[in-house]
Coordinates of C-alpha atoms in Angstrom, one line a residue:
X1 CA 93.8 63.4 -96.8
X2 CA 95.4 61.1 -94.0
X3 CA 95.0 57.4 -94.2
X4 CA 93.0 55.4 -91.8
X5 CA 94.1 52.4 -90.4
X6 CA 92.3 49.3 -89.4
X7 CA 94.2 45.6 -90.0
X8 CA 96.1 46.4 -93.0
X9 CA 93.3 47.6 -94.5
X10 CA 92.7 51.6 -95.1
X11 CA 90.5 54.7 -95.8
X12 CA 91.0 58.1 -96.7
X13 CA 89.8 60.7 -93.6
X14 CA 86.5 62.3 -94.1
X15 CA 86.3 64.9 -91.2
X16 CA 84.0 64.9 -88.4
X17 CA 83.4 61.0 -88.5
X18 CA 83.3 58.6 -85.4
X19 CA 85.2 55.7 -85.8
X20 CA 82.5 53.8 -85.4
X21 CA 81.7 54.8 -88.9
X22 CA 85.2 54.2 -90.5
X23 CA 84.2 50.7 -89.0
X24 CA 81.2 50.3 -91.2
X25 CA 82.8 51.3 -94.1
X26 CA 86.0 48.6 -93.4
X27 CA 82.8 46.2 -92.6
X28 CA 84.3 45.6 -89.3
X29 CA 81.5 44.1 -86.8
X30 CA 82.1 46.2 -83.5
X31 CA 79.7 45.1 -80.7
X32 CA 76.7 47.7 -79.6
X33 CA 73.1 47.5 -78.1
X34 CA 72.3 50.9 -77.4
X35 CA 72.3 52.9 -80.5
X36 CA 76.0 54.4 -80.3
X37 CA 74.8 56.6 -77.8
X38 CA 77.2 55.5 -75.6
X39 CA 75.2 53.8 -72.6
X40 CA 76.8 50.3 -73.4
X41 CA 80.2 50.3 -73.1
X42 CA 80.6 47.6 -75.7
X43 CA 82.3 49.6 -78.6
X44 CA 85.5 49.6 -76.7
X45 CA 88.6 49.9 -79.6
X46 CA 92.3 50.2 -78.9
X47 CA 93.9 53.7 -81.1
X48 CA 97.2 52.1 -81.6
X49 CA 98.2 55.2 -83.5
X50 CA 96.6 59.2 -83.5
X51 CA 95.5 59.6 -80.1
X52 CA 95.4 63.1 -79.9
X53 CA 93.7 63.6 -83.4
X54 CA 90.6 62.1 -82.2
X55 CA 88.1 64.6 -80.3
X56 CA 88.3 64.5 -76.4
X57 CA 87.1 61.9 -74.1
X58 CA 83.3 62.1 -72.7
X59 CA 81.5 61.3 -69.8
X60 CA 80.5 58.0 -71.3
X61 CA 83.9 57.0 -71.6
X62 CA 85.6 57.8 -68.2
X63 CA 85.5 54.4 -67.3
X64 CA 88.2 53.6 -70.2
X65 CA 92.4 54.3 -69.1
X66 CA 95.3 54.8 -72.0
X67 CA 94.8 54.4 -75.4
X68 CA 91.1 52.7 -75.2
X69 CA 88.1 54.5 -76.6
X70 CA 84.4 53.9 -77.5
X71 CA 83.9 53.5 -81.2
X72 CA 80.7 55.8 -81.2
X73 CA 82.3 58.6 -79.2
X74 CA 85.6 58.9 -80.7
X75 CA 85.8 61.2 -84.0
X76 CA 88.5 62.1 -86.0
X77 CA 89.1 65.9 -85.7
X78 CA 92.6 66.4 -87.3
X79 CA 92.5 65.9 -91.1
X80 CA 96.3 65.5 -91.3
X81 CA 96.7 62.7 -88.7
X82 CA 97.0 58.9 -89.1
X83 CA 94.8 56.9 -87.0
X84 CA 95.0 53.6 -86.6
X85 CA 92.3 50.8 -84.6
X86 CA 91.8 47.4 -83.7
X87 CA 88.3 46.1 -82.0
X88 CA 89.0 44.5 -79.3
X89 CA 86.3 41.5 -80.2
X90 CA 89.3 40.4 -82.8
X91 CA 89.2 36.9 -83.9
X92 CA 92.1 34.8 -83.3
X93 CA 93.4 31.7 -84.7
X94 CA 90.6 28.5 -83.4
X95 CA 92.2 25.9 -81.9
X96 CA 91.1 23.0 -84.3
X97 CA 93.2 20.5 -82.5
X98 CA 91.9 19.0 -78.9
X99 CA 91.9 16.1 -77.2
X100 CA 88.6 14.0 -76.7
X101 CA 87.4 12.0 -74.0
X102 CA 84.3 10.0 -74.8
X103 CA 82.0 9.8 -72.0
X104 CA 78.5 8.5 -71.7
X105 CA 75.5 10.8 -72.7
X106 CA 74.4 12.2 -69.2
X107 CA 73.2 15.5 -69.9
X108 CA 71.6 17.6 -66.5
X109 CA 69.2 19.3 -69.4
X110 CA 67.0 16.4 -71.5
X111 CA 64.8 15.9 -73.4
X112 CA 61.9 13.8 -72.5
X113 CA 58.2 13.6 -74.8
X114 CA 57.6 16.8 -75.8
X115 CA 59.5 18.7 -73.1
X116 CA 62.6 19.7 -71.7
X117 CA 63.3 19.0 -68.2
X118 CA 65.9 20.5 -65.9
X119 CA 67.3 18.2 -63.0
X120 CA 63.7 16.0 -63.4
X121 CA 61.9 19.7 -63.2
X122 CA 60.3 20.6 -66.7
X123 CA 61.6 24.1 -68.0
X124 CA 59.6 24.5 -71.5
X125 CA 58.0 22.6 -73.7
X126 CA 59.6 20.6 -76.8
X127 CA 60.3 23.1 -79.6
X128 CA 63.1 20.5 -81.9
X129 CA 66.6 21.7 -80.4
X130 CA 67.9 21.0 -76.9
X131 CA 71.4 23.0 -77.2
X132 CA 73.5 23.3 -74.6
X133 CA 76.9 25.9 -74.6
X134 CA 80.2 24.9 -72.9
X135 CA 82.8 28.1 -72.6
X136 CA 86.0 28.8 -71.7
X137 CA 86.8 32.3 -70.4
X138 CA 90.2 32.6 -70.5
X139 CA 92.1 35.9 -69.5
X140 CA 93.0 36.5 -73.4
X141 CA 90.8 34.2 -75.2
X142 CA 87.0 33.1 -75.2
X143 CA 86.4 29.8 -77.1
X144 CA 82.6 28.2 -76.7
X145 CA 81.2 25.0 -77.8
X146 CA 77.5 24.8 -79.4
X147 CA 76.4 21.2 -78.0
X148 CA 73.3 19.4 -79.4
X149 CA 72.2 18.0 -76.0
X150 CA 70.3 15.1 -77.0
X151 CA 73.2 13.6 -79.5
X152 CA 76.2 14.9 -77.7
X153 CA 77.8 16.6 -81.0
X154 CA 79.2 20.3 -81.5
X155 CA 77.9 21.9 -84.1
X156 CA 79.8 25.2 -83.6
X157 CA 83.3 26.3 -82.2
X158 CA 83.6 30.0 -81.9
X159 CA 86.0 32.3 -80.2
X160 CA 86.9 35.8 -79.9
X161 CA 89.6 37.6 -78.3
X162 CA 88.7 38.7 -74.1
X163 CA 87.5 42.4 -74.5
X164 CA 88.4 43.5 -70.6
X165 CA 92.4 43.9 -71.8
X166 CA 91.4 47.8 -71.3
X167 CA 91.3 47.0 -67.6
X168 CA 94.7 45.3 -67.6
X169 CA 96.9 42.9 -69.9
X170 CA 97.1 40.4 -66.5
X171 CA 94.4 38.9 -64.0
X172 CA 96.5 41.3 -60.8
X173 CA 95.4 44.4 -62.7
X174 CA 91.8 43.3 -63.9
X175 CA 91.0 42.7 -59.8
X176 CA 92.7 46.6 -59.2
X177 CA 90.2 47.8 -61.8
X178 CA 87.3 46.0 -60.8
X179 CA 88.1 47.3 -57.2
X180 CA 87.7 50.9 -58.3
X181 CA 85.1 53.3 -59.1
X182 CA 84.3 51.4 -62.5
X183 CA 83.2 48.3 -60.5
X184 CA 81.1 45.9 -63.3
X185 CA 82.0 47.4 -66.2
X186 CA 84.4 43.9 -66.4
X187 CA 81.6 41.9 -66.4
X188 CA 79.9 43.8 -68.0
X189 CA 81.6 43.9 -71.0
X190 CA 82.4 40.1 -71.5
X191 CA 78.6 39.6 -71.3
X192 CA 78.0 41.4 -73.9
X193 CA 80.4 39.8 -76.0
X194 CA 79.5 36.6 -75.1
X195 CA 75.8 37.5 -75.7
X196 CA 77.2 39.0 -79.2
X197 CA 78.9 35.6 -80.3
X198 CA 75.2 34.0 -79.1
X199 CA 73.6 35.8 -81.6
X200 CA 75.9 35.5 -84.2
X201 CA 75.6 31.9 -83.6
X202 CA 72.6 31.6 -83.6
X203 CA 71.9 33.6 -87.1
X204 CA 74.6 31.7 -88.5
X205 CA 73.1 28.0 -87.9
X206 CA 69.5 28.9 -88.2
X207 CA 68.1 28.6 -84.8
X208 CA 66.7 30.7 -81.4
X209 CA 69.1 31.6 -78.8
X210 CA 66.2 30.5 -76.5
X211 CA 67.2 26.7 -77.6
X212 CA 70.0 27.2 -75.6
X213 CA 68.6 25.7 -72.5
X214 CA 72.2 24.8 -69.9
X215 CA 75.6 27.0 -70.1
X216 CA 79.2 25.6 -68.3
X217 CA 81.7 28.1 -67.9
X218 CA 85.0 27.4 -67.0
X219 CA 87.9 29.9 -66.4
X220 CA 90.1 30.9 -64.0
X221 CA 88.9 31.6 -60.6
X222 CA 89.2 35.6 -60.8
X223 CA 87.3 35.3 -65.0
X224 CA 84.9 32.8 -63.5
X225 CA 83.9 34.7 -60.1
X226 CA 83.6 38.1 -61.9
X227 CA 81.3 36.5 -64.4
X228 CA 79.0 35.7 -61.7
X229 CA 78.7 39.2 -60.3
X230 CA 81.0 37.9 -56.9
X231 CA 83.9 40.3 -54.9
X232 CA 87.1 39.0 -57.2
X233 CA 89.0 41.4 -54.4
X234 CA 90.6 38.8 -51.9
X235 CA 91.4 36.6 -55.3
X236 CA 94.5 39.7 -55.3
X237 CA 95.1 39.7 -51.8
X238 CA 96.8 37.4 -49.7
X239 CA 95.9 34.3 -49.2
X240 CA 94.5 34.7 -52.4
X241 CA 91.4 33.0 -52.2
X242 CA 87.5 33.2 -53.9
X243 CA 85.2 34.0 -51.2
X244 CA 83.3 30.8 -52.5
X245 CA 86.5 28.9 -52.0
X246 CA 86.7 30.3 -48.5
X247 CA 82.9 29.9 -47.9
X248 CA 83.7 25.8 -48.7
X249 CA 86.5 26.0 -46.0
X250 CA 84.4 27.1 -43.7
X251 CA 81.9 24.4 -44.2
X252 CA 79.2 26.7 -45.7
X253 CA 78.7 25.5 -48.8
X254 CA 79.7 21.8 -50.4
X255 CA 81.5 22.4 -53.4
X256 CA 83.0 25.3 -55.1
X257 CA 81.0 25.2 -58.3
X258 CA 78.3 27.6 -59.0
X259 CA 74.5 27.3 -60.3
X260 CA 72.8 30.2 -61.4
X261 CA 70.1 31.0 -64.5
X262 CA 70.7 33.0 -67.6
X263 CA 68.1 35.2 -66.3
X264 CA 70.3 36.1 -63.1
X265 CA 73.9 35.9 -65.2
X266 CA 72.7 38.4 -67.7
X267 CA 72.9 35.3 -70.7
X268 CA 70.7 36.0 -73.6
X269 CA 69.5 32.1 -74.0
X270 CA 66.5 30.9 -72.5
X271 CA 65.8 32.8 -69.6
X272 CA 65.4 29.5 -67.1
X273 CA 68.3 27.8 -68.5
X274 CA 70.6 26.6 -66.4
X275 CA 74.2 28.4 -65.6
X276 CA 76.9 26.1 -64.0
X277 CA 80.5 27.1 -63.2
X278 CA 83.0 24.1 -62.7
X279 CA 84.8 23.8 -59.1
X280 CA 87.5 26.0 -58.2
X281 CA 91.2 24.2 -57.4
X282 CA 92.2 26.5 -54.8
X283 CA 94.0 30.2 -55.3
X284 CA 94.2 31.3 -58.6
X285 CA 94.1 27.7 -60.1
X286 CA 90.4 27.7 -61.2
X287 CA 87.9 25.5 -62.9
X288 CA 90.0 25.7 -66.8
X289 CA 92.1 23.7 -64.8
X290 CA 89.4 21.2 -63.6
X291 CA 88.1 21.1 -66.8
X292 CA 91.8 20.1 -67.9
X293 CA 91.7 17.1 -65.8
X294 CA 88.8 16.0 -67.3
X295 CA 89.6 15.9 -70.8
X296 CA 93.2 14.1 -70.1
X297 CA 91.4 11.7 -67.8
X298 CA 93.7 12.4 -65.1
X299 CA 91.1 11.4 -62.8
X300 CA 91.7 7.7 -63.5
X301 CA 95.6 8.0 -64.6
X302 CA 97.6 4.9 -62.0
X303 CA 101.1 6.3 -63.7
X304 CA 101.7 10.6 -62.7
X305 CA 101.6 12.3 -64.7
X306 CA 101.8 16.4 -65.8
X307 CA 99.8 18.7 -66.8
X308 CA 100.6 22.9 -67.8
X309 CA 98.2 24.4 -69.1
X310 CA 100.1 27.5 -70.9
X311 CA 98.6 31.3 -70.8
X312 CA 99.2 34.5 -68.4
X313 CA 98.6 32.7 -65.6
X314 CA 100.2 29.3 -66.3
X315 CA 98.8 26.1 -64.1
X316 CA 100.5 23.2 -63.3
X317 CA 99.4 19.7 -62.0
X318 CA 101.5 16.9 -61.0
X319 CA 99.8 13.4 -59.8
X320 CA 97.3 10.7 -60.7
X321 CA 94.2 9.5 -59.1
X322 CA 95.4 8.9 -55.8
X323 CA 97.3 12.2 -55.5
X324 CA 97.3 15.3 -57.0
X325 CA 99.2 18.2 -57.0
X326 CA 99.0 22.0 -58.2
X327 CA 100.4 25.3 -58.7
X328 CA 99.3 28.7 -60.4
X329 CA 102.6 30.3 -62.1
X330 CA 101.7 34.4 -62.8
X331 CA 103.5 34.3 -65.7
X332 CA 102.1 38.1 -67.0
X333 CA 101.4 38.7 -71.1
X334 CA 105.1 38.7 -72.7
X335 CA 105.1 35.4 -74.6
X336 CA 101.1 36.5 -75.2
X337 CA 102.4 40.1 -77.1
X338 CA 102.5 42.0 -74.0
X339 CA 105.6 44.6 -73.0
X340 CA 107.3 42.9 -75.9
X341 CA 108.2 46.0 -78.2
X342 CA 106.8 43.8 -81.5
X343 CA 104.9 41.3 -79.9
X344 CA 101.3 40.3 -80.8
X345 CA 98.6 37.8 -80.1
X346 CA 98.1 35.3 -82.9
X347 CA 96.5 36.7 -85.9
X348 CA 97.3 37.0 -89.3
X349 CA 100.8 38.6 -90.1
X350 CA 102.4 37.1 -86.3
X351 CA 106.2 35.4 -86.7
X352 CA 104.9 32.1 -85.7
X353 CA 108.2 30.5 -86.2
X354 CA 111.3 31.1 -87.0
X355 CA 115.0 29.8 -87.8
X356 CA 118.4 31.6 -87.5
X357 CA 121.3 30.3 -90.6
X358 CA 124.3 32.2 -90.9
X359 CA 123.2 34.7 -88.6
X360 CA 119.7 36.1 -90.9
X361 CA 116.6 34.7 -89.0
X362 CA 113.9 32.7 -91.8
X363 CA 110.0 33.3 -90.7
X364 CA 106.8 32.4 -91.1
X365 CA 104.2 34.0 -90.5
X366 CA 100.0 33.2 -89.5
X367 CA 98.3 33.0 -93.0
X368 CA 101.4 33.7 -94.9
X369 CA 100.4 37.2 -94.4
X370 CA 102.8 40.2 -94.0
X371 CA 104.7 40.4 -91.0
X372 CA 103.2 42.5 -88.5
X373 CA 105.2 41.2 -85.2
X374 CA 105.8 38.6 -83.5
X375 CA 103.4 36.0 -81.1
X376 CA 105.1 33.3 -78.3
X377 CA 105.5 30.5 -80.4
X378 CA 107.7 32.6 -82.6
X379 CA 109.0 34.2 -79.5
X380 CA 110.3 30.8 -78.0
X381 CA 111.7 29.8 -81.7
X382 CA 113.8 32.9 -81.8
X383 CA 115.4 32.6 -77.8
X384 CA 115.9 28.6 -78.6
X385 CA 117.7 30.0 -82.3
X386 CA 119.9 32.8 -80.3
X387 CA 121.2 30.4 -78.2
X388 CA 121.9 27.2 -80.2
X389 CA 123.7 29.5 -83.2
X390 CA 125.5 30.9 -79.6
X391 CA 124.6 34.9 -80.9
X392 CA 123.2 35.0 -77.0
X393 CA 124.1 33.5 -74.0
X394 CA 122.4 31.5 -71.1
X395 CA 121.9 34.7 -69.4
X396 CA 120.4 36.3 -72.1
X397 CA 122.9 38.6 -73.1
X398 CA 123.9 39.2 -76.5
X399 CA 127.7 37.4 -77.3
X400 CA 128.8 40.9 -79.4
X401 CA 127.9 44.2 -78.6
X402 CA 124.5 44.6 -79.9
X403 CA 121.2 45.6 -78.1
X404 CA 119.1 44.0 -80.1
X405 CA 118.8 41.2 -82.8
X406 CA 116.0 42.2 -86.0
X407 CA 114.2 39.0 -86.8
X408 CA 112.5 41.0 -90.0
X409 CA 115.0 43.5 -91.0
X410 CA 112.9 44.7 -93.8
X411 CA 110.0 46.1 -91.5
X412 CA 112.5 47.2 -88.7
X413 CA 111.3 44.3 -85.8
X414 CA 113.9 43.5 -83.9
X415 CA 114.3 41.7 -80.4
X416 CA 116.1 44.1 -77.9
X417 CA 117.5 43.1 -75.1
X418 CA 115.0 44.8 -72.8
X419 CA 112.4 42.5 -74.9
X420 CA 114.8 39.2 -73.7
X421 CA 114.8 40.4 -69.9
X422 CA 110.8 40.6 -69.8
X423 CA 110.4 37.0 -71.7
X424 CA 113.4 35.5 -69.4
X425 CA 111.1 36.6 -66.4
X426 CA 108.1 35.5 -67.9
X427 CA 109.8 32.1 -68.4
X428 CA 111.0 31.8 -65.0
X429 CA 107.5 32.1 -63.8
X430 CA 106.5 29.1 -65.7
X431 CA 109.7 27.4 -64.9
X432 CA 109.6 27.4 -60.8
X433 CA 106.0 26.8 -60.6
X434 CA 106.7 23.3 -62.4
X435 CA 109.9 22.8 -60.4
X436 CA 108.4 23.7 -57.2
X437 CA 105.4 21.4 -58.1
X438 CA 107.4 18.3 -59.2
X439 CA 109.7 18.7 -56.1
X440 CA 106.9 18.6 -54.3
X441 CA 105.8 15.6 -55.6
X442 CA 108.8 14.0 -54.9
X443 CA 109.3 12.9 -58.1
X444 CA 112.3 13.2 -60.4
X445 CA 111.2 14.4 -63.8
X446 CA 112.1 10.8 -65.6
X447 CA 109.4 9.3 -63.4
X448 CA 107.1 11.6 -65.4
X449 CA 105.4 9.2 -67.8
X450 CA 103.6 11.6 -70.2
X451 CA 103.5 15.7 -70.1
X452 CA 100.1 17.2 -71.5
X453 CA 100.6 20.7 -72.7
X454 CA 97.2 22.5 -72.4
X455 CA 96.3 25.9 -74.0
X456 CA 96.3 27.6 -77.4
X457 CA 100.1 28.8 -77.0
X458 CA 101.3 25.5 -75.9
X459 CA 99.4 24.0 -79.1
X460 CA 102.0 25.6 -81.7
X461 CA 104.9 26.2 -79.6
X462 CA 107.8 24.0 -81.0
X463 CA 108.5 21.4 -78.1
X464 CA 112.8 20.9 -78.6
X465 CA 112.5 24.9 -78.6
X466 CA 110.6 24.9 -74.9
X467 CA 113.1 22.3 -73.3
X468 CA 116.1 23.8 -74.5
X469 CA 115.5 27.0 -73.3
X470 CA 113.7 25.9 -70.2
X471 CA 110.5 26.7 -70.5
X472 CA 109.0 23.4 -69.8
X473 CA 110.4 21.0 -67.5
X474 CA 112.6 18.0 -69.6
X475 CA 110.6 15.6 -69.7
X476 CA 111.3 13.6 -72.9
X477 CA 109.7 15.0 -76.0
X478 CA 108.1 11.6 -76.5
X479 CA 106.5 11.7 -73.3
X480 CA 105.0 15.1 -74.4
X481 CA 100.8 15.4 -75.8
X482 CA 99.9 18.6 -77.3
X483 CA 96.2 18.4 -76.0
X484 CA 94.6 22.0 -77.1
X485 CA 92.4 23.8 -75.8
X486 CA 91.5 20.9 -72.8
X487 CA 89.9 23.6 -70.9
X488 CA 86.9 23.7 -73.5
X489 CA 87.2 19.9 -74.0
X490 CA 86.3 19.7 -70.1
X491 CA 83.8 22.1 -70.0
X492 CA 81.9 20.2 -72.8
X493 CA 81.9 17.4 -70.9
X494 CA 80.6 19.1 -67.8
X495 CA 78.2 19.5 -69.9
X496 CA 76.8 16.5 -71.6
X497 CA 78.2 14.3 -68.6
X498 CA 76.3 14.8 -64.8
X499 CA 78.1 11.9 -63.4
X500 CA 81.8 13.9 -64.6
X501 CA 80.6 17.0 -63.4
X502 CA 79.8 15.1 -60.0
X503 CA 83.6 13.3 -59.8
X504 CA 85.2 16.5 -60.8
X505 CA 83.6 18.5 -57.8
X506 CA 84.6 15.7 -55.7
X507 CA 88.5 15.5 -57.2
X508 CA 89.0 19.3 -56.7
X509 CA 88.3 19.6 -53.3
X510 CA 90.9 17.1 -52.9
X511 CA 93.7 18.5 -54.8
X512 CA 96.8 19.6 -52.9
X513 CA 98.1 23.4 -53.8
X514 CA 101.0 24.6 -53.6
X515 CA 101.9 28.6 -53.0
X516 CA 105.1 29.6 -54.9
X517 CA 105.6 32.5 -53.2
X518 CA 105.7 30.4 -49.4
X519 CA 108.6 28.5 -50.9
X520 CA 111.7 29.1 -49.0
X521 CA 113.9 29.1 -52.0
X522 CA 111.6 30.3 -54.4
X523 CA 113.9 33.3 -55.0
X524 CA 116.8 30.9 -55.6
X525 CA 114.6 28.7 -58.0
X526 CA 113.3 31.8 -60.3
X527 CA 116.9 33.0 -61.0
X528 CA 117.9 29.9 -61.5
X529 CA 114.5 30.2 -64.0
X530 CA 115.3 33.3 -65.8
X531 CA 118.7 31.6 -67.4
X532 CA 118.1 30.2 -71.0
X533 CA 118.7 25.9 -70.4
X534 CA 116.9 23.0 -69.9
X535 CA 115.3 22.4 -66.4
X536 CA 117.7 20.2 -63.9
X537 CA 115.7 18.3 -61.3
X538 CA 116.5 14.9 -60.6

């Protein structure tokens, strides 16, 4: 019998069985509500290997494109194939690290007597928890925050890996599939998942989900928008606007927040409790990016300062209270895994750093574990390695005659040279949208005071690795804060804070954005971005 494969872990083939059962017997957790019948869509699994072993596609799953499949529907036909799976609910590595702002209790949702009251409008009675959940939807992670509302503290930090990559690795293909004849699957499926981690939650640390009486979500405008059931079309057409960011423009509406009810989101808490979506920026810089400003306190910063918030789409903010400043950089999925040939997120078994002596690379991996690729912190260690040991060249071209360079010899993962290309682009992105930003300051970069890097790549990337290859702009690495995952930090304090949530809907509609692609030289810049040195702008 033929091996099945799930996370290093395997199981012999037993015909005619869905992998929705090899699952249960790996005790993986795979997301349903509808009795594997197939009516929820939430089983969706990536078949990284056996494809064609596995019985044909049904009805229930034409909504799915490549190699994506629903758990319940998918069985194993061939008894001679290897198949291998990954949920696409995995659990990656939880930023422990993030800044915190203190900020007076100020919750929207209190307490008062024996009831709960909404805005000074009682919701339910008193029944010993007022919990409140702050999220971050981010295009490849979800991270939440459990808040106790009356004391302020998280109880619970959970995350889980955005399950919508079968609609597109990037935020340009998402809107495409969302535009189609699959419209709201999207949503669809990241409700459920967040409804999923809710429960889990909630069986966890011994309470109702209906304690949960307020939810903030943060995210990107295109994340946050589809979240809330709205068109995310003209986000992916020029001039790339949220029709509630146009609505504000045209004086319909005074801020670019949202308010809604779990009832009307689809959120398994208590039905009345309140849903609020921080402010928009403008374009595809969204309300993580709000939230950032928040949690560095940018808001009352007199020195300017920086802000990039690292991901697929990378955002950028120059300025201080007076002024501000920002960009969105489409930066795509390589340094995330994506269209690198042994990339990965980070899990277990990802190259998460690595060294090059006498021309043999050292790693080390996520958990110590076995090598099973390579994620962007590892990625930018093994670019910065290639060209200080001079075995590649600014351009990215290999100095001999090789095509590619193998970082684990032993397990055949290498780094070709059409992997360097894709991660010199990727680079570039991030690269003009600071240097475009920061010109348009009018700022050299030494008059940068402090640099915050934002995001859960940016945590464990090696800082001397990102200047000298030019993936951050140079500001001193002294000047430089690691500040995790600020997004979240933000979003918690929208939600214990009604006076913050009140400044930042005020600050973003003040913010000044800039549109990369209208830059005159921005083809000039982005070449100049795709070469492997520290960023010159003085």
């Amino acid at each position: 019998m033929s091996p099945i494969y799930h996370s290093g872990q395997t199981l012999d083939h037993v015909p005619s069985r869905s992998i929705f059962d090899y699952a249960d017997s790996l005790s993986v957790r795979v997301p349903t509500s509808c009795g594997r019948t197939g009516e929820c869509h939430e089983c969706i699994v990536e078949i990284r290997r056996g494809m064609e072993s596995l019985s044909p596609t049904t009805d229930a799953e034409r909504f799915l494109r490549d190699n994506y499949r629903l758990a319940c529907q998918a069985v194993v036909q061939d008894p001679d194939a290897e198949v291998e799976f990954a949920v696409l609910r995995r659990q990656p590595r939880i930023l422990t690290h993030s800044i915190r702002r203190d900020v007076p209790l100020d919750p929207v949702t209190v307490r008062k007597g024996d009831a709960v009251y909404h805005r000074g409008e009682r919701i339910d009675t008193y029944r010993g928890r007022v919990y409140g959940l702050a999220v971050d939807v981010g295009t490849t992670t979800v991270v939440m925050n459990l808040v106790d509302l009356e004391t302020g503290e998280i109880l619970h930090t959970a995350s889980f890996e955005n399950p919508q990559r079968f609609g597109g690795s990037d935020i340009m293909h998402r809107i495409s599939y969302d535009g189609g004849e699959y419209h709201g699957e999207l949503r669809q499926v990241m409700l459920s998942s967040i409804n999923f981690e809710i429960g889990d939650m909630a069986r966890m640390l011994g309470f109702h989900r209906r304690h949960i009486y307020e939810v903030v979500f943060v995210g990107n405008s295109t994340m946050r928008d589809m979240l809330f059931g709205l068109d995310v079309q003209p986000i992916g057409e020029k001039p790339y606007r949220s029709v509630i960011e146009t609505e504000m423009r045209d004086g319909l509406r005074p801020t670019t927040a949202l308010e809604s009810t779990a009832r009307e989101v689809g959120l398994r808490v208590f039905p009345q409790a309140a849903v609020y979506a921080g402010p928009l920026i403008g374009s595809h810089v969204g309300a993580d990016v709000a939230a950032d400003l928040l949690a560095v306190g940018m808001d009352e910063a007199e020195d300017v300062v920086m802000l990039v918030d690292v991901g697929t789409n990378t955002e950028v903010v120059v300025g201080n209270r007076h002024r501000m400043i920002a960009a969105s950089c489409p930066a795509g999925p390589a340094f995330e895994g994506g269209q690198i040939t042994y990339g990965m997120p980070g899990y277990d078994g990802a190259v998460e750093s690595v060294s090059i002596d006498d021309g043999h690379a050292r790693c080390a991996t996520i958990g110590d574990a076995p090598a099973q690729g390579i994620c962007g912190s590892g990625l930018v260690d093994l670019l910065a390695e290639l060209r200080r040991t001079d075995m590649m060249n600014e351009l990215g071209a290999f100095r001999d005659t090789r095509n590619e360079f193998f970082f684990v010899p032993e397990r055949g993962m290498s780094l070709s040279r059409a992997d360097i290309s894709a991660l010199a682009q990727a680079k570039s992105a991030n690269y003009s949208g600071q240097f475009i930003t920061l010109r348009n300051y009018g700022l050299p970069i030494s008059r940068i005071t402090k640099m915050y890097l934002a995001g859960g790549f940016a945590n464990y990337v090696d800082v001397k690795n990102a200047l000298d290859i030019g993936f951050i702009a140079n500001v001193p690495p002294e000047r430089i804060v690691k500040v995790g995952n600020a997004a979240l930090e933000g979003a918690t304090i929208m939600l214990v804070s009604a006076e913050m949530r009140e400044r930042i809907e005020r600050i973003s509609a003040t913010i000044e954005h800039v549109e990369l692609e209208t830059t005159p030289d921005f083809f000039d810049i982005f070449v100049e971005g795709c070469m492997f040195k520290p960023m010159e702008l003085e």
